[in-house]
Tab-separated table of C-alpha atoms and ligand atoms in Angstrom:
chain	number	residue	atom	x	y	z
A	1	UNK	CA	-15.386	-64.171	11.919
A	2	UNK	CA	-14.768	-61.352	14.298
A	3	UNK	CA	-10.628	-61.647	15.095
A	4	UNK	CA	-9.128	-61.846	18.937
A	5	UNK	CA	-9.285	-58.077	20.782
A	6	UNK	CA	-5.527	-57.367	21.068
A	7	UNK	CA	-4.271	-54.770	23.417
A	8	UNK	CA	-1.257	-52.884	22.662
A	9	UNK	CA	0.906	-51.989	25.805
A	10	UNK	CA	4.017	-50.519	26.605
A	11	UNK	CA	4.540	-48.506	29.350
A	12	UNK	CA	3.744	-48.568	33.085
A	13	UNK	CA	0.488	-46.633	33.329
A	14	UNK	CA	-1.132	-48.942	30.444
A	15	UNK	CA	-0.609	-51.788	32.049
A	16	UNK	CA	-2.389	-50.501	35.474
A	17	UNK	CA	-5.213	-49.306	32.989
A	18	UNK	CA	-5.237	-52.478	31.216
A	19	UNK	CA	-5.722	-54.894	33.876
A	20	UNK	CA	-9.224	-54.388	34.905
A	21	UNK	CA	-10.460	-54.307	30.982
A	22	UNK	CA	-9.004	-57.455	30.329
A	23	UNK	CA	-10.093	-59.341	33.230
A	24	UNK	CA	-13.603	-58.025	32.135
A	25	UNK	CA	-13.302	-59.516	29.341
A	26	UNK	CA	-12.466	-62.984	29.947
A	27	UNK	CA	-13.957	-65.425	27.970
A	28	UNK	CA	-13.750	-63.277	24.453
A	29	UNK	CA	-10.521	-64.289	22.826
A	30	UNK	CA	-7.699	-61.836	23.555
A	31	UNK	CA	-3.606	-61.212	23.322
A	32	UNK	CA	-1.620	-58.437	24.687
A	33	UNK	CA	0.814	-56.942	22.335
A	34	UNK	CA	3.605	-55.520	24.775
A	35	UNK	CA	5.727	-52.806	22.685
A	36	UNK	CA	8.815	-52.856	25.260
A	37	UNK	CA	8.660	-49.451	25.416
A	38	UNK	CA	9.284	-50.076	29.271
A	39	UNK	CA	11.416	-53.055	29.912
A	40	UNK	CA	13.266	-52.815	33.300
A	41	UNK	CA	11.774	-55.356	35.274
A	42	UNK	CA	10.456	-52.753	37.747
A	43	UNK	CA	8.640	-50.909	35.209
A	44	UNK	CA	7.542	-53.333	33.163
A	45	UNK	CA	7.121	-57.343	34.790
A	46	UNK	CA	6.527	-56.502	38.346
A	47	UNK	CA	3.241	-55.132	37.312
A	48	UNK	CA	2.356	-58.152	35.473
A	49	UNK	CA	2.820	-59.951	38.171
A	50	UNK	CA	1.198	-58.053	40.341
A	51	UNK	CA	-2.073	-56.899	38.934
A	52	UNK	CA	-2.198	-60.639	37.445
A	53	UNK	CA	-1.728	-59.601	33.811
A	54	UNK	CA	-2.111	-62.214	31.324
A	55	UNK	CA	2.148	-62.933	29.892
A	56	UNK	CA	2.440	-60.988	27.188
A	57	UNK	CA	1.828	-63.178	23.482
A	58	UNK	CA	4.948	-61.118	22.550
A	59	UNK	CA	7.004	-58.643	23.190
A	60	UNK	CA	8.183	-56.150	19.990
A	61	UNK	CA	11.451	-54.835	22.247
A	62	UNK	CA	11.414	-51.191	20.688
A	63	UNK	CA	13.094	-50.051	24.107
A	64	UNK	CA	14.085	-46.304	24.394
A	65	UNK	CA	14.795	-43.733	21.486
A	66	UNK	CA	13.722	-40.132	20.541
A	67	UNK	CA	10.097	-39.776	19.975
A	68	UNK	CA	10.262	-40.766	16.385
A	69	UNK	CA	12.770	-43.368	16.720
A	70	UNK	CA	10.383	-44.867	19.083
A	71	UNK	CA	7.190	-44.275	17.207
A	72	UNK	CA	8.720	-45.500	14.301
A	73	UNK	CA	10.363	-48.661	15.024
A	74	UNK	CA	7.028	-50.125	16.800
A	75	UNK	CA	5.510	-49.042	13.656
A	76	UNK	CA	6.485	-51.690	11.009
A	77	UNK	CA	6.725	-54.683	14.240
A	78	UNK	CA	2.824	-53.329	15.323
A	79	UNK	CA	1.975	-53.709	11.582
A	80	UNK	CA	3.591	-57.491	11.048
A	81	UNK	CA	1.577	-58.246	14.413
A	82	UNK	CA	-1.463	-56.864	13.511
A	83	UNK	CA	-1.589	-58.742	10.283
A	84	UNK	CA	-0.598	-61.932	11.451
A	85	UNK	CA	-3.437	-61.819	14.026
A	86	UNK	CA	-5.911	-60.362	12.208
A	87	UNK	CA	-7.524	-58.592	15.053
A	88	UNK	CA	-11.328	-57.728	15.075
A	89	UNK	CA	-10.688	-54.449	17.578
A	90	UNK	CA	-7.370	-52.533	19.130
A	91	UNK	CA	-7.292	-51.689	22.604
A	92	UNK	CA	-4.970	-48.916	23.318
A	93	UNK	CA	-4.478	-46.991	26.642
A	94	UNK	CA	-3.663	-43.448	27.752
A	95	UNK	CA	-1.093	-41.229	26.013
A	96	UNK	CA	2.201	-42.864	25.557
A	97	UNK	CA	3.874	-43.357	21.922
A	98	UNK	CA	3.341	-47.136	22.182
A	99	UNK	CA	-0.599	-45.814	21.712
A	100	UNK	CA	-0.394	-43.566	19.413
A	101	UNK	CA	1.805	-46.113	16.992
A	102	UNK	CA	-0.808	-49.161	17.928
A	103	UNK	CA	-3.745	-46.382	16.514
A	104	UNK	CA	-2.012	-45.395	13.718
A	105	UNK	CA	-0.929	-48.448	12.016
A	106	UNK	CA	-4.827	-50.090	13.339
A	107	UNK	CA	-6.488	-47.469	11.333
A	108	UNK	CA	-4.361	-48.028	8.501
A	109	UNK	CA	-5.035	-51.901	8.019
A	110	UNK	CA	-8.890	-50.604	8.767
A	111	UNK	CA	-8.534	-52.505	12.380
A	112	UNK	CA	-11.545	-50.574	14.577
A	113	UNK	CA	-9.861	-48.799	17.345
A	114	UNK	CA	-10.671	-48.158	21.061
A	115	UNK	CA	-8.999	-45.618	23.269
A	116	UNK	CA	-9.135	-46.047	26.994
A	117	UNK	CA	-9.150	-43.233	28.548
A	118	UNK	CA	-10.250	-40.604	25.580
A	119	UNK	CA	-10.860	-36.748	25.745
A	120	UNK	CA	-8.384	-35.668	28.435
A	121	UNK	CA	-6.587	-32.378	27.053
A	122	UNK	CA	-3.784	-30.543	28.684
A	123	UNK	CA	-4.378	-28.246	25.966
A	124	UNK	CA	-0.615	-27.869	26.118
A	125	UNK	CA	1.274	-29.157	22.603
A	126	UNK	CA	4.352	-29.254	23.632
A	127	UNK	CA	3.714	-31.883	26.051
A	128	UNK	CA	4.177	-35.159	24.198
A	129	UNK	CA	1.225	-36.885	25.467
A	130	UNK	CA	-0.811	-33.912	24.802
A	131	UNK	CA	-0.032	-35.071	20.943
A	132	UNK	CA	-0.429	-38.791	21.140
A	133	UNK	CA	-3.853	-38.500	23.115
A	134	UNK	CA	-5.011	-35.518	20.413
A	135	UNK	CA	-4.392	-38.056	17.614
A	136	UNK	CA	-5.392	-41.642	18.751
A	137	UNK	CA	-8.976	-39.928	19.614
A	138	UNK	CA	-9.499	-38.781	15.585
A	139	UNK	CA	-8.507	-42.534	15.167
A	140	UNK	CA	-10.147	-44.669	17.423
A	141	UNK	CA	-14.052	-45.689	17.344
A	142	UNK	CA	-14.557	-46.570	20.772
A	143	UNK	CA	-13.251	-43.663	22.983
A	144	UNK	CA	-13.874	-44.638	26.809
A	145	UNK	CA	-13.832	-41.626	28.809
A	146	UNK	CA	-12.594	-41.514	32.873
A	147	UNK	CA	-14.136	-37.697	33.728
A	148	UNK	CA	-17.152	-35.745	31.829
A	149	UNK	CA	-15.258	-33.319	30.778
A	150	UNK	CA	-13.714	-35.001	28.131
A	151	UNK	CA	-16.897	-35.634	26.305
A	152	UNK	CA	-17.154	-32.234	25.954
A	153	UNK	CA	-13.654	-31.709	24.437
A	154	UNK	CA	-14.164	-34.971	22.110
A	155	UNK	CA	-17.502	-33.185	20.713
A	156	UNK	CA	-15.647	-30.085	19.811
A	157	UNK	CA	-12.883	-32.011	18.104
A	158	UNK	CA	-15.336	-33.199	15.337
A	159	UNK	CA	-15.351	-36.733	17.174
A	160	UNK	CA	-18.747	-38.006	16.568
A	161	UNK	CA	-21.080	-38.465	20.111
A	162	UNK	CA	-21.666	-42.619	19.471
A	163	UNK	CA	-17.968	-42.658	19.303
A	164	UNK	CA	-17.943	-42.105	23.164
A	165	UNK	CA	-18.978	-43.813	26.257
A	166	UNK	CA	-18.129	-42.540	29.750
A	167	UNK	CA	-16.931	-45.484	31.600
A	168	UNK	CA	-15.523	-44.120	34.713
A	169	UNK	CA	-11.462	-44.695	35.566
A	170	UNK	CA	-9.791	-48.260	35.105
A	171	UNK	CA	-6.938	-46.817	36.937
A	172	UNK	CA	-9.004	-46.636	39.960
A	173	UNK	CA	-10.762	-50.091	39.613
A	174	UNK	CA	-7.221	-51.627	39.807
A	175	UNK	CA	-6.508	-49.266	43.276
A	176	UNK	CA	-10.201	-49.769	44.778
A	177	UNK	CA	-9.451	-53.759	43.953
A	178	UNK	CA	-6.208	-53.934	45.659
A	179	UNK	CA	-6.907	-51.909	49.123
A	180	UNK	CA	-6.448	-54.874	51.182
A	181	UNK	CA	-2.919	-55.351	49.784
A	182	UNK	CA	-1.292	-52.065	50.401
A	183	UNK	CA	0.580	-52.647	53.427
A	184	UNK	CA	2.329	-49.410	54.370
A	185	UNK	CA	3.688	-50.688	57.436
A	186	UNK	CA	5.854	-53.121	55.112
A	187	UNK	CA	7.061	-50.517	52.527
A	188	UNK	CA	8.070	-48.522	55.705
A	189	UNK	CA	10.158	-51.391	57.286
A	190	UNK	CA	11.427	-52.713	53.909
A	191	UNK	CA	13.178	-49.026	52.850
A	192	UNK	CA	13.027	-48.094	56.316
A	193	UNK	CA	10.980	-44.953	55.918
A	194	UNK	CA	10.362	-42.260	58.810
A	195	UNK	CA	6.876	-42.180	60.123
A	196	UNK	CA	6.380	-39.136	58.273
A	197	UNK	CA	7.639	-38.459	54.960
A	198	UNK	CA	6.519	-36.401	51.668
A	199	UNK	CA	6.521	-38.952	48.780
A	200	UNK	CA	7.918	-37.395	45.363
A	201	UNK	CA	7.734	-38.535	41.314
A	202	UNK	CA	9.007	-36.693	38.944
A	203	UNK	CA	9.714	-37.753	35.643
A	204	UNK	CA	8.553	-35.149	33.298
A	205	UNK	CA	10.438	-33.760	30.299
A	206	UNK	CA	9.958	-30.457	31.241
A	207	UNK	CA	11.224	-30.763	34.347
A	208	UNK	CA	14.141	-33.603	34.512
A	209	UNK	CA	15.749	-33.147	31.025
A	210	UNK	CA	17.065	-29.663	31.338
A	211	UNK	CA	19.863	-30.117	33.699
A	212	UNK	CA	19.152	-26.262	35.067
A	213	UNK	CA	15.602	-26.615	35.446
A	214	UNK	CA	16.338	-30.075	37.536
A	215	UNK	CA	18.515	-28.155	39.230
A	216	UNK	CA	16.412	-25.573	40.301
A	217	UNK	CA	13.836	-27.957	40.605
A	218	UNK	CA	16.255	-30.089	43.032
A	219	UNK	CA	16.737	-26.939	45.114
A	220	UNK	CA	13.098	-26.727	45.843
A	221	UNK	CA	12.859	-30.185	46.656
A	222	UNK	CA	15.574	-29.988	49.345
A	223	UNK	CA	13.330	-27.402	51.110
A	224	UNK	CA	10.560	-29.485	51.393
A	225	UNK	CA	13.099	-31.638	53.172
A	226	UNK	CA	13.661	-29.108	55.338
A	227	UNK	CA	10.187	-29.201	56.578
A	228	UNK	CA	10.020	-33.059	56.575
A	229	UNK	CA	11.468	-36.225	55.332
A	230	UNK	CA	11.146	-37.000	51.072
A	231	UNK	CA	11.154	-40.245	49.538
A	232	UNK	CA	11.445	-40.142	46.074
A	233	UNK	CA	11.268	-43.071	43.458
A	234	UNK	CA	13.131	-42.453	40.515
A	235	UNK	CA	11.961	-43.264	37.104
A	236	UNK	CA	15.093	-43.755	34.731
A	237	UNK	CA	14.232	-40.626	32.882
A	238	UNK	CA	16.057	-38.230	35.106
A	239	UNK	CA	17.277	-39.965	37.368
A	240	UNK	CA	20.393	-39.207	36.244
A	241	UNK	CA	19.939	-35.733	36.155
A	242	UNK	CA	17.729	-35.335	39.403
A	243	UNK	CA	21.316	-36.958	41.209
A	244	UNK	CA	23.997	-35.264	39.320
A	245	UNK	CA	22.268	-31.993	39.857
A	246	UNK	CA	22.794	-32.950	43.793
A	247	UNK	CA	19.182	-35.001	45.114
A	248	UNK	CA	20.930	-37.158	47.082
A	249	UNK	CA	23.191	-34.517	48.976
A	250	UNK	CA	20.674	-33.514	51.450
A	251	UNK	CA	20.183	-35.775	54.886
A	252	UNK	CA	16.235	-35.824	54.874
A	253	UNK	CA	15.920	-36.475	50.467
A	254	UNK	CA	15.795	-41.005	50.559
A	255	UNK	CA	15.669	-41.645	46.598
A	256	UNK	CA	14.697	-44.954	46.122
A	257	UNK	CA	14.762	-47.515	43.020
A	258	UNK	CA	11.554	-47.493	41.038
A	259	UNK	CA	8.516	-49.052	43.232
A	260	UNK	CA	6.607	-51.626	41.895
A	261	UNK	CA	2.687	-50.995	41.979
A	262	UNK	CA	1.861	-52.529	45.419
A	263	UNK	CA	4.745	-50.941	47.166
A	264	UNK	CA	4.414	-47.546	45.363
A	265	UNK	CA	0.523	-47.286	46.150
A	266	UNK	CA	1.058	-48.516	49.929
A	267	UNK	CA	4.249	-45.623	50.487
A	268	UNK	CA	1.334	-43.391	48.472
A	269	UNK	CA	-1.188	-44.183	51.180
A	270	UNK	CA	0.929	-43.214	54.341
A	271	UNK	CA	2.645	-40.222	53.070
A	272	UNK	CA	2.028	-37.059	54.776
A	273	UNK	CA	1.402	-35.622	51.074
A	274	UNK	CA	3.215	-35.764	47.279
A	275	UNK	CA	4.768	-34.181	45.119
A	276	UNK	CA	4.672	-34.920	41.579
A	277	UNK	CA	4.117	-34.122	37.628
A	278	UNK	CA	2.678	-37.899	36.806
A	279	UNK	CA	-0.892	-38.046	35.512
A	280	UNK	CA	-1.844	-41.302	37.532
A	281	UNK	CA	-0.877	-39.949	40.505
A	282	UNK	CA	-3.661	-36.986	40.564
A	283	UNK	CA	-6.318	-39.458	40.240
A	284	UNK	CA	-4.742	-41.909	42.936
A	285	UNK	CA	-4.262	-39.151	45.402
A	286	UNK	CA	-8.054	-38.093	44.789
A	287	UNK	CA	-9.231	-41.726	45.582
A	288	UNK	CA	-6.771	-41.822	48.893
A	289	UNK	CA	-7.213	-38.555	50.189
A	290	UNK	CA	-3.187	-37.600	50.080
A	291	UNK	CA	-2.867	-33.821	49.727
A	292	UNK	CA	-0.904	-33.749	46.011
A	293	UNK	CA	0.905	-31.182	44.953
A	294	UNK	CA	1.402	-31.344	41.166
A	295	UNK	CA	4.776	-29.240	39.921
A	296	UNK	CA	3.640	-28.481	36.448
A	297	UNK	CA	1.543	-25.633	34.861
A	298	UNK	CA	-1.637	-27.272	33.451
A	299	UNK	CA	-3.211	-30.830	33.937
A	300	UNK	CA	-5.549	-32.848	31.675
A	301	UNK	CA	-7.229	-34.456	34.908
A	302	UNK	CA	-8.920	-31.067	36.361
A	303	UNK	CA	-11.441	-33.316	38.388
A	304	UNK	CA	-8.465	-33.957	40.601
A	305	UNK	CA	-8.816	-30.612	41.043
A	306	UNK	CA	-12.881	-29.847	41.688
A	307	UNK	CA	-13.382	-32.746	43.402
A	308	UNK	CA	-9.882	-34.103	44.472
A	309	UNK	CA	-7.122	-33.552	46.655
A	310	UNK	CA	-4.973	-32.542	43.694
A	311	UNK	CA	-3.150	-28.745	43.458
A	312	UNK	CA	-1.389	-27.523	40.459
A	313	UNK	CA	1.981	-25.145	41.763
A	314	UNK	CA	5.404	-23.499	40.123
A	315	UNK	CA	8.273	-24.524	41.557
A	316	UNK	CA	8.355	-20.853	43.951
A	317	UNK	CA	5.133	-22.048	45.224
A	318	UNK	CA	6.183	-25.891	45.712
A	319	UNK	CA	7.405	-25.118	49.163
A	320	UNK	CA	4.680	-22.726	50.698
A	321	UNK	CA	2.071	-25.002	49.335
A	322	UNK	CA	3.490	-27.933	51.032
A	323	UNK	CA	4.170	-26.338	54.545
A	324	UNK	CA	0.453	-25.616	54.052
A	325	UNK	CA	-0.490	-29.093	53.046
A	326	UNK	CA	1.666	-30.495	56.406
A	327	UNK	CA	-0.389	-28.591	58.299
A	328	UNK	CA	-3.424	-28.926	56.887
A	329	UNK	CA	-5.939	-31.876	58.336
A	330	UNK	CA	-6.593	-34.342	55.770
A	331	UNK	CA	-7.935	-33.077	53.253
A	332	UNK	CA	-11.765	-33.193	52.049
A	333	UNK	CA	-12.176	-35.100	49.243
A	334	UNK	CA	-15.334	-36.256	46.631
A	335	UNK	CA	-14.926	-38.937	44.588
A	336	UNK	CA	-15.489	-38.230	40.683
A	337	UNK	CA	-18.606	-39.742	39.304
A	338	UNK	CA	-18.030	-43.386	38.201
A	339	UNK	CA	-14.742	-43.741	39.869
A	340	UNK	CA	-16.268	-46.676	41.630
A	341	UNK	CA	-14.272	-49.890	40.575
A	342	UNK	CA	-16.763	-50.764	38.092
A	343	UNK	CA	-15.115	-49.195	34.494
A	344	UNK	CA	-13.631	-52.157	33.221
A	345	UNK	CA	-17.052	-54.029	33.228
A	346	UNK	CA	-18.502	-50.855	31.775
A	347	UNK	CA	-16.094	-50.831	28.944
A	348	UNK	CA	-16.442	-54.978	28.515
A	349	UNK	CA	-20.213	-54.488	28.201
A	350	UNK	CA	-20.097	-51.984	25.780
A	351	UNK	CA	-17.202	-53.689	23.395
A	352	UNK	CA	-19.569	-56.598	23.604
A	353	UNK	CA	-22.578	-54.524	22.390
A	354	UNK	CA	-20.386	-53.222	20.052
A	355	UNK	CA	-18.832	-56.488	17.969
A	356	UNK	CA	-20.903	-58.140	15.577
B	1	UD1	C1	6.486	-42.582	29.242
B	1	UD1	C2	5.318	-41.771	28.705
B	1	UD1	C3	4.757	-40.899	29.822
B	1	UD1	C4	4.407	-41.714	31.054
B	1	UD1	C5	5.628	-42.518	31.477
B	1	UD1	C6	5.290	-43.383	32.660
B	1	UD1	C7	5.612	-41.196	26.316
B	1	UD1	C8	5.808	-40.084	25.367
B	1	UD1	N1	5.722	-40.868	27.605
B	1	UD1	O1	7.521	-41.654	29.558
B	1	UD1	O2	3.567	-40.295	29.355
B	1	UD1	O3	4.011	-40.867	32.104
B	1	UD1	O4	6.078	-43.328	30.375
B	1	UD1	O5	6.367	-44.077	33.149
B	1	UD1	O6	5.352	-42.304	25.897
B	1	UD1	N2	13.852	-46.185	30.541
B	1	UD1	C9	14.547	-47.178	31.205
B	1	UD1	N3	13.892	-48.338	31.494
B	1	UD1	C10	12.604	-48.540	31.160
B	1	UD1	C11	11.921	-47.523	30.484
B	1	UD1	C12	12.546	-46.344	30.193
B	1	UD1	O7	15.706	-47.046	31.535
B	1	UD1	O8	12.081	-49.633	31.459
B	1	UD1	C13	14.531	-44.918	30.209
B	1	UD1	C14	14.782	-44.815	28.724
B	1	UD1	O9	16.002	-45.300	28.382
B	1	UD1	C15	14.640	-43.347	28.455
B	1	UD1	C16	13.727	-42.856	29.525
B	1	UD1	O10	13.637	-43.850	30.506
B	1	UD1	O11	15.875	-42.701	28.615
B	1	UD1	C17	12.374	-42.484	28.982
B	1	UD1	O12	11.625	-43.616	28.567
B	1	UD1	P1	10.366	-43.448	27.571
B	1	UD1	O13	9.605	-44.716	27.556
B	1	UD1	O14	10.774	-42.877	26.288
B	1	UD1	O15	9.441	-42.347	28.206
B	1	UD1	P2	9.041	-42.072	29.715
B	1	UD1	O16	9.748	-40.880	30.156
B	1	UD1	O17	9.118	-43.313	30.547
């Protein structure tokens, strides 16, 4: 008998990914596995709620640690889980160490393995993602792919071609479903936000844990204030780094608490443009038409590029390219084949082809 499809979770962006699969799937038996990798309430519940996640059947509670403490704690708890359930496929998402401990220990017990969002490369190793998305491809069976360019990359990694479907972007089914429910003029009352603003993320090791890169980095930032008002949510990594090296100490810089997913996409939608290093946020800005400015050197989501609204710049170019982007009109925009709401039924039909 072919087990219940179990989706391992943990972090914010999977569970924005996940939503749309498992709603696609309802009526096959299912249980989310959340790792606790993210457990403030506004990283971690507030989605649930929002997106209408299924509770999670139980929550491991790893919490925070080094890469391997983190990897390796869910490792023996994912393992206990797996067993007792007995699952007939894996469902991991994106590039976070919750997925690439959910692969690992899968492939191990000989659990089949699919990867949402498979074949996006960075081709930049010392990003940690770069690793974790490298490695849960050579384990995974199903790899569901968001942009065409990562069946090309897949193919040259040795991963065979009826491995791979391209699917289209779950991360944009759960945006295109919730349109009506962004209400921009509410996030602007609620944190009392100027009419125009540029909306900043930044969570990235290799900008927020060196305190003298943040600080640099916190410099620029206060001279896009300069040119206009910046909200910026912090994630806890670096927050406190982002407001010891001096954020806060500038009248136009309004850091905020984390956002949860409504609020966040709604402030998204009437921002003048963003700044960020998040992956999610390229393809969101693509979708809305929000000039993004992305402060890191490389990105695996290049269609945010080509057919986005997305630009990658160094921190000496953050504040030119921003002045620009102010002035700019809004900018043109295509949308990236099969970004069109429909991925999670894609990648429901074919995990239903594929089970016995
Ligand atoms: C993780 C992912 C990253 C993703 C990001 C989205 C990895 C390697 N990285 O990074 O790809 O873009 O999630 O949010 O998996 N913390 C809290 N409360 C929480 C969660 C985290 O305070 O609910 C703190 C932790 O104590 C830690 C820091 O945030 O100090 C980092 O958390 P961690 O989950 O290790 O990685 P992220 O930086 O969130």
């Amino acid at each position: 008998m072919f087990g219940p499809i179990v989706h391992a979770l943990g972090a914010r962006p999977n569970f924005v990914k996940a939503a749309p699969v498992i709603g696609a799937l309802a009526g096959v038996e299912q249980a989310v596995v959340h790792t606790g990798q993210h457990y403030d309430e506004r990283m971690s519940e507030i989605f649930f709620r929002e997106l209408g996640l299924p509770e999670p059947d139980v929550n491991l509670g790893v919490g925070s640690g080094s890469h391997a403490a983190q990897t390796a704690a869910l490792m023996p708890r994912l393992e206990q889980e797996f067993l007792a359930r007995s699952p007939g496929l894996i469902v991991v998402y994106g590039d976070v160490n919750s997925t690439i401990a959910a692969a690992l220990v899968a492939a191990k017990l000989h659990i089949p393995v699919a990867h949402v969002e498979a074949g996006l490369r960075s081709f930049d190793m010392t990003m940690p993602e770069e690793v974790n998305r490298r490695l849960t491809d050579q384990l995974s069976d199903l790899c569901f792919v968001t942009s065409p360019e990562a069946v090309g990359h897949l193919a040259r990694e040795g991963v065979p071609v009826d491995r791979v479907h391209f699917v289209g972007n779950p991360m944009i089914d759960t945006l295109l479903r919730n349109l009506d429910r962004f209400d921009t003029a509410a996030v602007r009352a609620a944190y009392d936000l100027p009419e125009r603003y540029v909306l900043a993320t930044m969570h990235r090791p290799a900008n927020v844990d060196d305190p003298d890169v943040a600080g640099v980095l916190v410099r620029r930032l206060h001279e896009v204030a300069d040119l206009t008002d910046l909200v910026i949510p912090l994630h806890p990594r670096g927050r406190e780094v982002l407001l010891a090296a001096g954020l806060a100490d500038h009248p136009r810089v309004r850091p905020l608490e984390p956002l949860g997913y409504l609020e966040f996409i709604a402030a998204v939608r009437g921002a003048a443009a963003t700044v960020t290093d998040s992956g999610g946020l390229q393809e969101e800005t693509t979708i809305l038409g929000v000039p993004c400015l992305t402060v890191r050197p490389n990105t695996e989501r290049p269609i945010t590029i080509t057919h986005g609204t997305n630009r990658l710049v160094t921190f000496d170019e953050l504040v030119p390219a921003a002045r620009k982007a102010l002035q700019a009109d809004p900018s043109s925009h295509r949308t990236p084949p099969l970004w069109d709401g429909q991925a999670g039924p894609r990648i429901a039909q074919v995990i239903k082809e594929w089970m016995p």
